[in-house]
Coordinates of C-alpha atoms in Angstrom, one line a residue:
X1 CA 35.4 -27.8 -24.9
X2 CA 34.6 -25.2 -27.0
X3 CA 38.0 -21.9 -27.4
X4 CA 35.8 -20.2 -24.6
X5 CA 36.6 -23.4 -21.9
X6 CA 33.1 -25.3 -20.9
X7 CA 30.5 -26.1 -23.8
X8 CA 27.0 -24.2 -23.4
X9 CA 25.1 -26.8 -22.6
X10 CA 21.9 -27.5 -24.0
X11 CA 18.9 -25.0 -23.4
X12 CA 16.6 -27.9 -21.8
X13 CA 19.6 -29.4 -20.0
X14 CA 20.8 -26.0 -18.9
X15 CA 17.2 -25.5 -17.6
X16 CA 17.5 -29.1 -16.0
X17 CA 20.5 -28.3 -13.9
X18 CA 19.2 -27.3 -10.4
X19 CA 21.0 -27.6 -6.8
X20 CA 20.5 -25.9 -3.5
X21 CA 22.5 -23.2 -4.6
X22 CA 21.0 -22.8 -7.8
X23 CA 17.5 -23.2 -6.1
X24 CA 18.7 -20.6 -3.4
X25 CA 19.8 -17.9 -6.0
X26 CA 16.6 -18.1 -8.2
X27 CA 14.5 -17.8 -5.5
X28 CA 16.0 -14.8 -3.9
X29 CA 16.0 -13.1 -7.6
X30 CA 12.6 -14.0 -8.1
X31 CA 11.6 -12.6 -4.9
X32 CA 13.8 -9.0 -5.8
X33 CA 11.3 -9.7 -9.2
X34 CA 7.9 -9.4 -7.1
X35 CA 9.3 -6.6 -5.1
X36 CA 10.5 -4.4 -7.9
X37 CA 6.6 -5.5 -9.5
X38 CA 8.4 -7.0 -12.6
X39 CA 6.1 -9.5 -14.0
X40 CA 7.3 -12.8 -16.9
X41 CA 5.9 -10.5 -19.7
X42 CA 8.0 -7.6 -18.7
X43 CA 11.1 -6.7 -21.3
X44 CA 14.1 -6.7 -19.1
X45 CA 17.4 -5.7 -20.7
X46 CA 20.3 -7.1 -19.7
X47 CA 23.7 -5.8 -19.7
X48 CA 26.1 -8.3 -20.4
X49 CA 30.2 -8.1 -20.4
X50 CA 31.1 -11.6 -20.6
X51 CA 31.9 -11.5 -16.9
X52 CA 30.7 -14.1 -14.5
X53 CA 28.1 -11.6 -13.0
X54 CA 26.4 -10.5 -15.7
X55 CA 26.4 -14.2 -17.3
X56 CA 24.7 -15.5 -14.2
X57 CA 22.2 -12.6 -14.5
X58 CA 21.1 -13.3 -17.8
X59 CA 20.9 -16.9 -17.2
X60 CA 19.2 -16.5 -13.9
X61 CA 16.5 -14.4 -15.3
X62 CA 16.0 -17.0 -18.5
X63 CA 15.8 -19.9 -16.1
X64 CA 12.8 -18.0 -14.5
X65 CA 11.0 -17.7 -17.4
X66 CA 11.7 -14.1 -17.7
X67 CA 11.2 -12.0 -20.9
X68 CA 15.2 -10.8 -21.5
X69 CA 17.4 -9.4 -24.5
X70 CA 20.7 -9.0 -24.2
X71 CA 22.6 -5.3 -24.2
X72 CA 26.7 -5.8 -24.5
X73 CA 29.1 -2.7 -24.8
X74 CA 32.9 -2.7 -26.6
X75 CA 34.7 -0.2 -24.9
X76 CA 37.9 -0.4 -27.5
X77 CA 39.9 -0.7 -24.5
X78 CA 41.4 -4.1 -24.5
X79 CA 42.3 -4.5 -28.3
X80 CA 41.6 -8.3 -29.2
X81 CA 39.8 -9.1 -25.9
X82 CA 36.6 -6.6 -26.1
X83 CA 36.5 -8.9 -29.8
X84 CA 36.5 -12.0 -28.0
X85 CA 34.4 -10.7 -25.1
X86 CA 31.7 -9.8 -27.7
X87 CA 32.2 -13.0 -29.7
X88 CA 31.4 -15.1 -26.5
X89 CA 28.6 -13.2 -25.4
X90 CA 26.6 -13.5 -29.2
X91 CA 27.3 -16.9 -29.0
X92 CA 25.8 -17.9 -25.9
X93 CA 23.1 -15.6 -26.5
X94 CA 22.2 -17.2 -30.1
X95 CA 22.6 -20.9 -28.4
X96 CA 19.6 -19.9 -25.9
X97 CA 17.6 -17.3 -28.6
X98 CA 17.9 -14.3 -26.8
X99 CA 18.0 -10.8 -29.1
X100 CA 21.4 -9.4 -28.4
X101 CA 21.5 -5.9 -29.3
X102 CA 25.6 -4.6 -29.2
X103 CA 27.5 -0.9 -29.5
X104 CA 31.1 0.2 -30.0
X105 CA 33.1 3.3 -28.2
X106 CA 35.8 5.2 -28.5
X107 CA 36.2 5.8 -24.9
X108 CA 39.9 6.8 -24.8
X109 CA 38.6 9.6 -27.1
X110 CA 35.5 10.2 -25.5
X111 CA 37.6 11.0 -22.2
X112 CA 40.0 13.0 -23.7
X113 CA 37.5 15.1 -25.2
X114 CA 35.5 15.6 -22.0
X115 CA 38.4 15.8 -19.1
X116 CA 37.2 12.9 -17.5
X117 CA 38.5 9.3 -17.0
X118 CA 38.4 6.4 -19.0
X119 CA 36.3 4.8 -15.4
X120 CA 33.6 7.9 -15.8
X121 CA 34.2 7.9 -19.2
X122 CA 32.8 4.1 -19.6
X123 CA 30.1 4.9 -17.4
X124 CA 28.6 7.9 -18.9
X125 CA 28.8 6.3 -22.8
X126 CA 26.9 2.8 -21.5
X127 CA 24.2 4.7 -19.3
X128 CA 22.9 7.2 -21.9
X129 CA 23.4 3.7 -24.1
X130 CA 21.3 1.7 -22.2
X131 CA 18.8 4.7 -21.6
X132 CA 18.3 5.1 -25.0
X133 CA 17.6 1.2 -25.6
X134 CA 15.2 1.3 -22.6
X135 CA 13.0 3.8 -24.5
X136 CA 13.6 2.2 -28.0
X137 CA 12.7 -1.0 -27.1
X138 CA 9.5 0.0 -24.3
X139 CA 11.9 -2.2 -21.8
X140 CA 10.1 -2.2 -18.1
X141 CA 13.4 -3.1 -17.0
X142 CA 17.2 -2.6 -17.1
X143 CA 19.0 -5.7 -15.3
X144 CA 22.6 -4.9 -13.7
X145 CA 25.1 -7.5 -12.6
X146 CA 26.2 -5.7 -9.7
X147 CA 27.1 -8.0 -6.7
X148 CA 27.2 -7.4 -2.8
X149 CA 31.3 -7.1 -3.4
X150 CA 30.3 -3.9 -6.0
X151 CA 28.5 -2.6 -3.5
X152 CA 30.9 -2.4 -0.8
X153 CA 33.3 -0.8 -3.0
X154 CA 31.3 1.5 -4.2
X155 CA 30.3 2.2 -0.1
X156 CA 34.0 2.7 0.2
X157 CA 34.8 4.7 -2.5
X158 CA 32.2 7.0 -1.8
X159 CA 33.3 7.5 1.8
X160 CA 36.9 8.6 0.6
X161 CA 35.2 11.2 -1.9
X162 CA 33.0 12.5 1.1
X163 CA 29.6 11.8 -0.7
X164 CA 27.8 12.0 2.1
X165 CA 24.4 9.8 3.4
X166 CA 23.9 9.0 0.0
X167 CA 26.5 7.9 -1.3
X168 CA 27.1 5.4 1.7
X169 CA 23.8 3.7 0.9
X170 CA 25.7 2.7 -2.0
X171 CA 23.1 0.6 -4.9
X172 CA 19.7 -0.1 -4.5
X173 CA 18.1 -3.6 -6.3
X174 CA 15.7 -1.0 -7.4
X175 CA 16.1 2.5 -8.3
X176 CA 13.2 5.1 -9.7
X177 CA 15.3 4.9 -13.3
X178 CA 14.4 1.2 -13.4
X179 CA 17.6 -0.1 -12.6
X180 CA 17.5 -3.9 -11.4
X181 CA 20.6 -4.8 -9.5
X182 CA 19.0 -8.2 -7.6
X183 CA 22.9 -9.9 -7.2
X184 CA 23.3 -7.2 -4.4
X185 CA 22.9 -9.6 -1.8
X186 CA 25.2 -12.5 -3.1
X187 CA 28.7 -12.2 -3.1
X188 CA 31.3 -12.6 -6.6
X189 CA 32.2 -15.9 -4.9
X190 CA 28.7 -17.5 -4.8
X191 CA 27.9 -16.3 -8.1
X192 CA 30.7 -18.3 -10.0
X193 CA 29.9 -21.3 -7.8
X194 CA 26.4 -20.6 -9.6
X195 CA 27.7 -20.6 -12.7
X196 CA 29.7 -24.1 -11.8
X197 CA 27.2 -25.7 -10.7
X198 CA 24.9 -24.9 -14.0
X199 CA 28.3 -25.9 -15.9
X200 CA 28.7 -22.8 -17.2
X201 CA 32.2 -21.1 -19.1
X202 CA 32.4 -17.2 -18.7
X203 CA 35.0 -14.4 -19.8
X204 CA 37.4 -13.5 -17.5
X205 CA 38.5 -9.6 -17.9
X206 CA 42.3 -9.3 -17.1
X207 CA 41.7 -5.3 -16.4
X208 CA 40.1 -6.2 -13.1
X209 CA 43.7 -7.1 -11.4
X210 CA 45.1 -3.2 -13.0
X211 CA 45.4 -1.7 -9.7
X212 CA 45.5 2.0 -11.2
X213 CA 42.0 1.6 -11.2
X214 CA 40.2 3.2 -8.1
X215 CA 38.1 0.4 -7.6
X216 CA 40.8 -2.9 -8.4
X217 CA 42.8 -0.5 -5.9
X218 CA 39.8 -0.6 -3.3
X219 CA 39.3 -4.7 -4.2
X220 CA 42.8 -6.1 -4.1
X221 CA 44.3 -3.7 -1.9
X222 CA 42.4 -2.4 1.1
X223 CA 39.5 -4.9 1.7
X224 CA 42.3 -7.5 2.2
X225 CA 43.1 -4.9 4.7
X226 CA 40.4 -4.7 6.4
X227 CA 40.0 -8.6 6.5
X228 CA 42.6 -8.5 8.8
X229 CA 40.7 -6.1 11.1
X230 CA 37.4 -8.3 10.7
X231 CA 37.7 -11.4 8.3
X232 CA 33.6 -11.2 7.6
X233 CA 33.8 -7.4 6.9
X234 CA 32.0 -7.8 3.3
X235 CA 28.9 -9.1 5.3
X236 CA 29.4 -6.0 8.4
X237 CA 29.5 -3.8 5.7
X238 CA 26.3 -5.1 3.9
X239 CA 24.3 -5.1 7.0
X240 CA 25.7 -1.4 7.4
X241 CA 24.6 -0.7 3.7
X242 CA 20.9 -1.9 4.3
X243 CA 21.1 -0.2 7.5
X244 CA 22.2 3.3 6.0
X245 CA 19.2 2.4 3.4
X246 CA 16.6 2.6 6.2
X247 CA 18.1 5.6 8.0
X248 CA 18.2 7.7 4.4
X249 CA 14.2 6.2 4.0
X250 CA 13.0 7.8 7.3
X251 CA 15.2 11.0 6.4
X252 CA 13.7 11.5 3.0
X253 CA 10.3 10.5 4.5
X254 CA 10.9 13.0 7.1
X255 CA 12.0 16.1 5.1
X256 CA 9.4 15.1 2.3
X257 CA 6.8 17.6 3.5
X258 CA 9.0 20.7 3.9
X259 CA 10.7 20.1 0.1
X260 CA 7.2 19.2 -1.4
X261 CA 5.8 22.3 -0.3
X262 CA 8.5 24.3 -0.7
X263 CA 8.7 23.6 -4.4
X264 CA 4.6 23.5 -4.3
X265 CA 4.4 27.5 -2.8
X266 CA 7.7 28.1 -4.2
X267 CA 9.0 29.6 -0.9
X268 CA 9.6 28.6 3.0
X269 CA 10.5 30.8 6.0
X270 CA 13.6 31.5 7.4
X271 CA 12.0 30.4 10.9
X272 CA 11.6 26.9 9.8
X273 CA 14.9 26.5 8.1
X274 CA 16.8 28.1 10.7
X275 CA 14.6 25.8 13.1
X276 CA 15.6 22.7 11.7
X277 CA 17.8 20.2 13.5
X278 CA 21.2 21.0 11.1
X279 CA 20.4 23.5 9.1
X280 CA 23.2 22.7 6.0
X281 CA 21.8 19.6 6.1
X282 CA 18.4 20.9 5.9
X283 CA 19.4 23.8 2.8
X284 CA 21.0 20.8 0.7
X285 CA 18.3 18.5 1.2
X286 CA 15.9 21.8 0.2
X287 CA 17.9 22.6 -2.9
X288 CA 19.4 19.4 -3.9
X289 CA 16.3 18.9 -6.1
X290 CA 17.0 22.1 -8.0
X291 CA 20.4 21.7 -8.9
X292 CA 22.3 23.4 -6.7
X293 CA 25.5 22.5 -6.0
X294 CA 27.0 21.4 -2.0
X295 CA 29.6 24.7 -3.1
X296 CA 26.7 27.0 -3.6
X297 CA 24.4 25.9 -0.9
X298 CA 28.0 26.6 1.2
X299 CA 27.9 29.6 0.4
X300 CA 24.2 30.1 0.9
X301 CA 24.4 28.7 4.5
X302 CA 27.0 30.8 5.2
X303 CA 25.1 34.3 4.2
X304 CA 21.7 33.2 5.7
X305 CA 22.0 35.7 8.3
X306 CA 22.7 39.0 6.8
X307 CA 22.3 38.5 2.8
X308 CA 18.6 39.7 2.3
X309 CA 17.6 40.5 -1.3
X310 CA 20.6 38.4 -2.2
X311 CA 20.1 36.0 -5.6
X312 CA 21.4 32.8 -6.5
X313 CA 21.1 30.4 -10.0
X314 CA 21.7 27.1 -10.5
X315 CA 21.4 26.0 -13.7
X316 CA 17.6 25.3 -14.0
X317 CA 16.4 27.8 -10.6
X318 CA 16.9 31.0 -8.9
X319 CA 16.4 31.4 -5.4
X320 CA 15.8 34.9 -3.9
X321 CA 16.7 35.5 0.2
X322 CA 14.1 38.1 1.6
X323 CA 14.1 39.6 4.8
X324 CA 11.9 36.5 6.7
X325 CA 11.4 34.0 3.7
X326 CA 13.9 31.8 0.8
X327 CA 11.9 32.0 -2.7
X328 CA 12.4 29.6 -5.3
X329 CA 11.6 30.2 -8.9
X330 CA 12.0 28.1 -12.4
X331 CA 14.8 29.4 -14.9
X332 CA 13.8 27.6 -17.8
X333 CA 16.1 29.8 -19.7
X334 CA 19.1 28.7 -18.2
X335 CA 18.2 25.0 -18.9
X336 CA 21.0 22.9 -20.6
X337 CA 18.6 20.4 -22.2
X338 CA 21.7 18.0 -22.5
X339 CA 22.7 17.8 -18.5
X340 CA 19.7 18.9 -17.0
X341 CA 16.9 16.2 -16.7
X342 CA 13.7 18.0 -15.4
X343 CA 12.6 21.0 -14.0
X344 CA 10.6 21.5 -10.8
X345 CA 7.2 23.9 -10.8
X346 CA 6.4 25.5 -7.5
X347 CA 2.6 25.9 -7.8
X348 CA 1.4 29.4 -5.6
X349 CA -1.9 30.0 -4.3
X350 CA -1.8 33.6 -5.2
X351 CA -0.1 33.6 -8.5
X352 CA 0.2 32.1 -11.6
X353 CA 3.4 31.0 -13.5
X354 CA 5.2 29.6 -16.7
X355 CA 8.1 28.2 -17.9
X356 CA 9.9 26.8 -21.1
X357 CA 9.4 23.2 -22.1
X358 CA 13.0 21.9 -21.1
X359 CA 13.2 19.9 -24.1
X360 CA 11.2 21.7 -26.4
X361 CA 11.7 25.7 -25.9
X362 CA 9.3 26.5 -28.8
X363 CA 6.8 25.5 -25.8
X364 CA 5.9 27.1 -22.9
X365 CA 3.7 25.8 -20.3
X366 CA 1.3 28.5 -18.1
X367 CA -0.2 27.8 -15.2
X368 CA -3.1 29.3 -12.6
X369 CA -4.7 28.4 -9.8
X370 CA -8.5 28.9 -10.4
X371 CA -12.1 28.0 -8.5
X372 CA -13.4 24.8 -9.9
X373 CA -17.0 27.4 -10.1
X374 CA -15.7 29.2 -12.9
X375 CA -16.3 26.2 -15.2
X376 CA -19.8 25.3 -14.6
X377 CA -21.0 22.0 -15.4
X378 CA -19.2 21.4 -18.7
X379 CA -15.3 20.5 -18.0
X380 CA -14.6 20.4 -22.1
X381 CA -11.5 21.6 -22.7
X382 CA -8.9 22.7 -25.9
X383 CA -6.7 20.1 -26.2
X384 CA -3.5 22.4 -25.4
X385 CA -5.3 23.2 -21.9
X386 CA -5.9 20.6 -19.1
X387 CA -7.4 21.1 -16.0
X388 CA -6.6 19.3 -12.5
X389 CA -8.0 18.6 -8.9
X390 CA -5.1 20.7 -6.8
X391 CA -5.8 19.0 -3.5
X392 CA -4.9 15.6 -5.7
X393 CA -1.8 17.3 -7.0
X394 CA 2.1 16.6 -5.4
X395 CA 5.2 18.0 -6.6
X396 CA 4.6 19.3 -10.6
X397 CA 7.7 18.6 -13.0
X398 CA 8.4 18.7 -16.4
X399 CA 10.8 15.8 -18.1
X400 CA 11.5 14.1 -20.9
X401 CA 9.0 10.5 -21.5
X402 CA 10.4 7.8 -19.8
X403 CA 10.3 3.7 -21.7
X404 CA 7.1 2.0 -20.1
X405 CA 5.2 5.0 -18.5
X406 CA 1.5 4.8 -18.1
X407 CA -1.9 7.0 -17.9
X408 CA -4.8 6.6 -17.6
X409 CA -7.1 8.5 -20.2
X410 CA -10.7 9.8 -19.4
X411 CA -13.1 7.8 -21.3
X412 CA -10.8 4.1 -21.3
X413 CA -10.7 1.6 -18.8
X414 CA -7.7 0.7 -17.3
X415 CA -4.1 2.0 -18.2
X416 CA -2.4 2.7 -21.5
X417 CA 1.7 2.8 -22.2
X418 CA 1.8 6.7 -23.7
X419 CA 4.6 5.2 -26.3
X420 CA 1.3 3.0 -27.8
X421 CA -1.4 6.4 -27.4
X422 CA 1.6 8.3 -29.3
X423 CA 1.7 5.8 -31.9
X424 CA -2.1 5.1 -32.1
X425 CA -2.2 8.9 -32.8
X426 CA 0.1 8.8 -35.1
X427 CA 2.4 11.1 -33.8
X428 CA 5.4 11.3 -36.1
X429 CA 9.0 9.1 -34.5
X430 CA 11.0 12.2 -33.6
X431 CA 8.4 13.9 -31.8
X432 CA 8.2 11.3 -29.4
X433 CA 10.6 12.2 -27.1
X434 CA 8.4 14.7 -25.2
X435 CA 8.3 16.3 -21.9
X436 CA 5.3 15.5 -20.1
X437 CA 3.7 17.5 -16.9
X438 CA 3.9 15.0 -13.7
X439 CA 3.0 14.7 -10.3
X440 CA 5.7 13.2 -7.6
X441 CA 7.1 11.8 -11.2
X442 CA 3.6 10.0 -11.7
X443 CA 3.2 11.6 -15.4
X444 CA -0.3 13.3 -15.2
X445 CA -0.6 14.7 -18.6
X446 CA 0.7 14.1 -22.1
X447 CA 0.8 17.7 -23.3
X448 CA -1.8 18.5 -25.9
X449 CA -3.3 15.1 -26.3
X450 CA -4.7 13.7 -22.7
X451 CA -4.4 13.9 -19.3
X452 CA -4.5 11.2 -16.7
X453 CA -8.3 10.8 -15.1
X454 CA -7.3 9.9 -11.5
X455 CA -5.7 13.8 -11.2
X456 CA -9.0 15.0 -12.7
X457 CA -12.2 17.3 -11.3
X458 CA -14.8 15.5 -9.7
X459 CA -17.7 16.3 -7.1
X460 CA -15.7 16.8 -4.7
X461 CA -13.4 19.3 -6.3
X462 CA -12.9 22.7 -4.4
X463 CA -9.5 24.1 -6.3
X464 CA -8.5 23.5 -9.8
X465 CA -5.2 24.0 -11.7
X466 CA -5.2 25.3 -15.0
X467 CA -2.5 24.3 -17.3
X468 CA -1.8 25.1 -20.7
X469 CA 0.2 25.1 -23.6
X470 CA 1.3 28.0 -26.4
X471 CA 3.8 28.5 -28.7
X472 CA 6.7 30.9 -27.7
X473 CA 6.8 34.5 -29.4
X474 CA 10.7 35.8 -30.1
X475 CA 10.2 39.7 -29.6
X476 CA 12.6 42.0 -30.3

């Protein structure tokens, strides 16, 4: 017995170890693997606390032959046991070789400074954390311990802050940030009787059982609650959760159109959104995208029928109500590069447009909608100007590079990872971060340097858009 309880056993023995329940876990998580396209080669961080679930995850995801470091945060919360916590989880990571990469925070500080709990405080400073190592480190991947018991309390929470669809579909096992949550199915209990049965020792964090924490409140205090309602409510309230999952999938898939080309002309008709089935519903699904907030689009909803000419800005758009039409329009000026991830282009058939890089505003992107005749037979272009097949185009965005992303050049085969074309090009380390043009989020151009082949002219090209690049002028 080692001071943290149970030995880690050997890594050959610890691979040894299998039982139905083992076998069970590891091949549902290797299934969430396929399904999420994650392949053995693939760099998956790992958070790890020390806790039972994120121990099981990072073993889990070794014993699979997965490609895995370890990412563990010290919140300076629990003075002696975030040391201890830390401690444990370097050692087991050095028994097995896995790179470990930890941070330390001042969260009490961090909330006070910022008017927010130490809960959202925590959150925020490991997100933007693990977002960060993501990039550095070119992860496909970031691997999250939550478990089907998370998940219903997150369901709950949300329904006592009024969230909304959304928020009652709770976590996802895979998001469009690359967040891998494939525990979401197994309950806190099976995974420690995973961990037993592998004859593995873990950290237990005593701050769980502190009620004055919204969620220990939800765990110890009104699940038990509803247990006496229905005793198998953490299993009716999964099968709701992957139920509310499908619903919000047919809703999205249904309003997909209307937002796409509302963002696309940069305007839609009063007709079709006083049409709709529930029209509040409708305006926050149209403006959600844009930053909007549920008070504004309120207020919106509520002057839709006698507030022509009226104007309204969120913090990266400004929407404009005419007499038969809502128009949308880009403030890049208003952007708060810190809070404010992307921007959305609406692309017009009759006009062209431009906007500030969000990240960069010494850049400004321009953009027109031109006949594919004009060019003639020769498509050779500055490298600040790229030119695309409209009909191939969805909704346009500008946003910050993302760890992993892909294109695919003219003149290579296959794909390349744009953090290996930035460094073949020798494009100096803090100039990496860069926004690039994309399509649905599918990046479709690495500004000034290439754009991605399958969005490109061919013979059957009708309509082009033209985009470019220039330096911003200050005038005075």
């Amino acid at each position: 017995m080692s001071r943290w309880g149970l030995s880690f056993c050997p890594i050959n023995m610890q691979q040894g170890i299998h039982t139905p329940h083992t076998e069970a876990i590891e091949k549902q998580i290797k299934k969430e693997l396929n399904q999420a396209g994650l392949r053995v080669q693939d760099l998956i961080i790992v958070g790890v606390s020390g806790g039972a679930d994120s121990v099981a995850l990072l073993l889990s995801l070794y014993r699979l032959g997965c490609l895995v470091e370890a990412a563990h945060c010290n919140f300076s919360l629990r003075p002696g046991d975030c040391e201890e916590d830390e401690v444990f989880v370097q050692k087991l990571c050095q028994d097995l070789d896995i790179p470990i990469r930890h941070i330390t925070f001042d969260t009490t500080s961090y909330a006070q400074k910022h008017g927010i709990s130490i809960e959202m405080s925590a959150r925020k400073l490991r997100y933007t954390w693990f977002e960060e190592l993501m990039q550095s480190r070119q992860a496909s991947a970031l691997a999250l311990a939550h478990h089907r018991d998370d998940n219903i309390e997150t369901l709950l929470l949300n329904l006592t802050a009024g969230t909304g669809l959304r928020g009652l579909t709770a976590m996802r096992t895979w998001s469009k940030q690359r967040i891998f949550r494939p525990l979401l199915h197994f309950s806190r209990k099976e995974i420690e009787e995973y961990l037993s049965d592998i004859d593995q020792d873990y950290r237990i964090d005593k701050s769980n059982t502190d009620t004055t924490y919204k969620r220990n409140f939800v765990r110890h205090r009104l699940i038990p609650l509803l247990k006496e309602i229905n005793p198998s409510v953490e299993k009716a309230i999964d099968r709701t959760i992957d139920n509310l999952q499908g619903v919000e999938d047919i809703f999205e898939e249904q309003l997909s159109e209307s937002v796409i080309r509302f963002y696309r002309e940069g305007k839609i008709s009063m007709e079709e959104v006083l049409s709709s089935a529930s029209v509040p519903t409708f305006l926050f699904e149209l403006l959600r995208p844009a930053h909007f907030s549920r008070v504004m689009i309120r207020d919106i909803y509520q002057r839709l029928s006698n507030s022509s000419g009226a104007v309204y800005d969120s913090p990266t758009h400004r929407l404009v109500r005419s007499t038969n039409s809502l128009h949308i329009y880009p403030l890049a000026s208003l952007l708060d590069q810190h809070d404010v991830k992307e921007i959305l282009i609406p692309i017009n058939n009759t006009e062209q447009g431009e906007c500030l890089f969000p990240h960069n505003k010494d850049l400004k992107l321009c953009w027109r909608i031109v006949d594919r005749q004009m060019f003639g037979a020769s498509l050779r272009l500055p490298l600040n100007m790229a030119l695309f097949d409209y009909n191939k185009l969805g909704q346009l965005s500008l946003r910050l590079k993302q760890a992993g992303e892909k294109i695919y050049p003219f003149g290579m085969k296959g794909s390349k990872k744009i953090s290996k074309l930035l460094i073949d090009c020798k494009y100096p380390l803090q100039e990496r971060d860069m926004d690039l043009l994309c399509s649905d989020n599918t990046p479709i151009w690495v500004p000034g340097l290439v754009a991605d082949r399958r969005f490109g002219v061919d013979a059957n090209t009708k309509c082009c858009l033209l985009c470019s690049i220039s330096k911003t002028t200050n005038e005075e």
